[in-house]
């Protein structure tokens, strides 16, 4: 299997994982939302950065349209999830965002090759967070 085929397979698995997390997030009760966001929001923001790096890397290095499309779909899914989060947080004035963790993300310098070409252990970690914390 070629490298692009492997990366495409990883990207599709990542998109499927994000779809599951999006569904679980939509089903999260309002009283558990803040606890979910404390763990999930920093991870989503980090994934936007790593996915963007993947897009830039593969746009510059090859012209595989399927792979580029997969990364674009991941980006759209992440933006959709953040939009959903923003709507929920705006409607609940008592819900607080994990500002300290978000600031850590913004102030930490990115590590070289931090995203491992999309094959990191975070692919299913977001699913695990939702289940381990008993949010549903």
Tab-separated table of C-alpha atoms in Angstrom:
chain	number	residue	atom	x	y	z
A	1	UNK	CA	0.000	0.000	0.000
A	2	UNK	CA	1.410	3.407	-0.909
A	3	UNK	CA	1.976	6.182	1.597
A	4	UNK	CA	-0.919	8.211	0.179
A	5	UNK	CA	-3.249	5.218	0.496
A	6	UNK	CA	-2.214	4.766	4.113
A	7	UNK	CA	-2.682	8.462	4.853
A	8	UNK	CA	-6.094	8.402	3.172
A	9	UNK	CA	-7.125	5.428	5.294
A	10	UNK	CA	-5.965	7.233	8.452
A	11	UNK	CA	-7.791	10.415	7.432
A	12	UNK	CA	-11.022	8.501	6.822
A	13	UNK	CA	-10.729	6.812	10.225
A	14	UNK	CA	-10.110	10.203	11.819
A	15	UNK	CA	-13.209	11.635	10.145
A	16	UNK	CA	-15.287	8.684	11.348
A	17	UNK	CA	-13.981	9.200	14.877
A	18	UNK	CA	-14.851	12.897	14.760
A	19	UNK	CA	-18.349	12.065	13.530
A	20	UNK	CA	-18.877	9.778	16.524
A	21	UNK	CA	-17.627	12.452	18.905
A	22	UNK	CA	-19.858	15.068	17.253
A	23	UNK	CA	-22.880	12.817	17.753
A	24	UNK	CA	-22.003	12.199	21.406
A	25	UNK	CA	-21.449	15.911	21.945
A	26	UNK	CA	-24.882	16.677	20.516
A	27	UNK	CA	-26.401	14.192	22.980
A	28	UNK	CA	-24.531	15.596	25.984
A	29	UNK	CA	-26.869	16.958	28.636
A	30	UNK	CA	-26.510	20.642	29.540
A	31	UNK	CA	-25.431	19.850	33.102
A	32	UNK	CA	-22.484	17.796	31.767
A	33	UNK	CA	-21.481	20.128	28.948
A	34	UNK	CA	-18.856	22.089	30.870
A	35	UNK	CA	-17.134	18.921	32.040
A	36	UNK	CA	-17.077	17.572	28.484
A	37	UNK	CA	-15.755	20.848	27.087
A	38	UNK	CA	-12.966	20.987	29.654
A	39	UNK	CA	-11.518	17.857	28.092
A	40	UNK	CA	-12.751	18.005	24.530
A	41	UNK	CA	-12.349	21.635	23.448
A	42	UNK	CA	-8.546	21.826	23.832
A	43	UNK	CA	-8.223	18.582	21.869
A	44	UNK	CA	-10.436	19.856	19.067
A	45	UNK	CA	-8.485	23.081	18.813
A	46	UNK	CA	-5.237	21.132	18.730
A	47	UNK	CA	-6.597	18.870	16.001
A	48	UNK	CA	-7.501	21.882	13.879
A	49	UNK	CA	-3.868	22.928	14.021
A	50	UNK	CA	-2.484	19.486	13.220
A	51	UNK	CA	-4.998	18.950	10.413
A	52	UNK	CA	-4.083	22.316	8.924
A	53	UNK	CA	-0.411	21.322	9.037
A	54	UNK	CA	-1.293	18.077	7.245
A	55	UNK	CA	-3.182	20.025	4.584
A	56	UNK	CA	-0.278	22.373	3.990
A	57	UNK	CA	2.241	19.538	3.916
A	58	UNK	CA	0.276	17.469	1.404
A	59	UNK	CA	-0.776	20.424	-0.740
A	60	UNK	CA	2.886	21.303	-1.161
A	61	UNK	CA	4.270	17.781	-1.573
A	62	UNK	CA	1.741	15.990	-3.764
A	63	UNK	CA	-1.446	16.531	-5.648
A	64	UNK	CA	-3.526	13.598	-4.380
A	65	UNK	CA	-7.027	15.058	-4.618
A	66	UNK	CA	-8.611	12.310	-2.503
A	67	UNK	CA	-6.209	12.946	0.350
A	68	UNK	CA	-6.635	16.709	0.093
A	69	UNK	CA	-10.405	16.218	0.096
A	70	UNK	CA	-10.219	14.015	3.174
A	71	UNK	CA	-8.251	16.664	5.062
A	72	UNK	CA	-10.742	19.292	3.935
A	73	UNK	CA	-13.634	17.135	5.214
A	74	UNK	CA	-11.880	16.762	8.558
A	75	UNK	CA	-11.452	20.527	8.751
A	76	UNK	CA	-15.141	21.065	7.955
A	77	UNK	CA	-16.135	18.553	10.637
A	78	UNK	CA	-13.947	20.291	13.229
A	79	UNK	CA	-15.414	23.688	12.338
A	80	UNK	CA	-18.924	22.233	12.543
A	81	UNK	CA	-18.201	20.856	16.001
A	82	UNK	CA	-16.803	24.180	17.195
A	83	UNK	CA	-19.867	25.950	15.819
A	84	UNK	CA	-22.102	23.568	17.755
A	85	UNK	CA	-20.067	24.196	20.911
A	86	UNK	CA	-20.333	27.969	20.465
A	87	UNK	CA	-24.127	27.784	20.117
A	88	UNK	CA	-24.449	25.638	23.226
A	89	UNK	CA	-22.126	27.811	25.309
A	90	UNK	CA	-23.839	31.032	24.249
A	91	UNK	CA	-27.199	29.644	25.312
A	92	UNK	CA	-25.867	28.660	28.776
A	93	UNK	CA	-24.389	31.639	30.642
A	94	UNK	CA	-23.208	29.342	33.464
A	95	UNK	CA	-21.022	27.219	31.195
A	96	UNK	CA	-17.370	28.171	31.447
A	97	UNK	CA	-14.766	27.377	28.825
A	98	UNK	CA	-11.373	25.848	29.684
A	99	UNK	CA	-9.479	29.109	29.083
A	100	UNK	CA	-6.321	28.001	30.903
A	101	UNK	CA	-5.934	24.932	28.679
A	102	UNK	CA	-6.713	26.931	25.539
A	103	UNK	CA	-4.093	29.515	26.480
A	104	UNK	CA	-1.566	26.715	26.988
A	105	UNK	CA	-2.255	25.600	23.424
A	106	UNK	CA	-1.805	29.098	22.088
A	107	UNK	CA	1.348	29.840	24.064
A	108	UNK	CA	3.087	26.515	23.537
A	109	UNK	CA	5.384	26.444	20.565
A	110	UNK	CA	4.430	23.741	18.064
A	111	UNK	CA	6.684	20.697	18.104
A	112	UNK	CA	8.287	19.519	14.889
A	113	UNK	CA	6.386	16.616	13.332
A	114	UNK	CA	3.966	16.682	16.241
A	115	UNK	CA	1.137	15.276	14.166
A	116	UNK	CA	2.866	12.074	12.981
A	117	UNK	CA	1.153	12.457	9.626
A	118	UNK	CA	-2.264	11.975	11.212
A	119	UNK	CA	-1.386	8.683	12.881
A	120	UNK	CA	-1.409	9.878	16.454
A	121	UNK	CA	-2.976	8.274	19.464
A	122	UNK	CA	-5.684	10.971	19.616
A	123	UNK	CA	-7.760	9.340	16.878
A	124	UNK	CA	-9.961	7.548	19.388
A	125	UNK	CA	-9.035	9.492	22.520
A	126	UNK	CA	-11.943	11.893	22.055
A	127	UNK	CA	-14.346	8.951	21.991
A	128	UNK	CA	-12.698	7.624	25.137
A	129	UNK	CA	-13.075	10.963	26.928
A	130	UNK	CA	-16.809	11.001	26.344
A	131	UNK	CA	-17.234	7.423	27.549
A	132	UNK	CA	-14.805	7.490	30.499
A	133	UNK	CA	-16.313	10.570	31.994
A	134	UNK	CA	-19.830	9.146	31.682
A	135	UNK	CA	-21.184	12.085	29.755
A	136	UNK	CA	-23.987	10.201	28.084
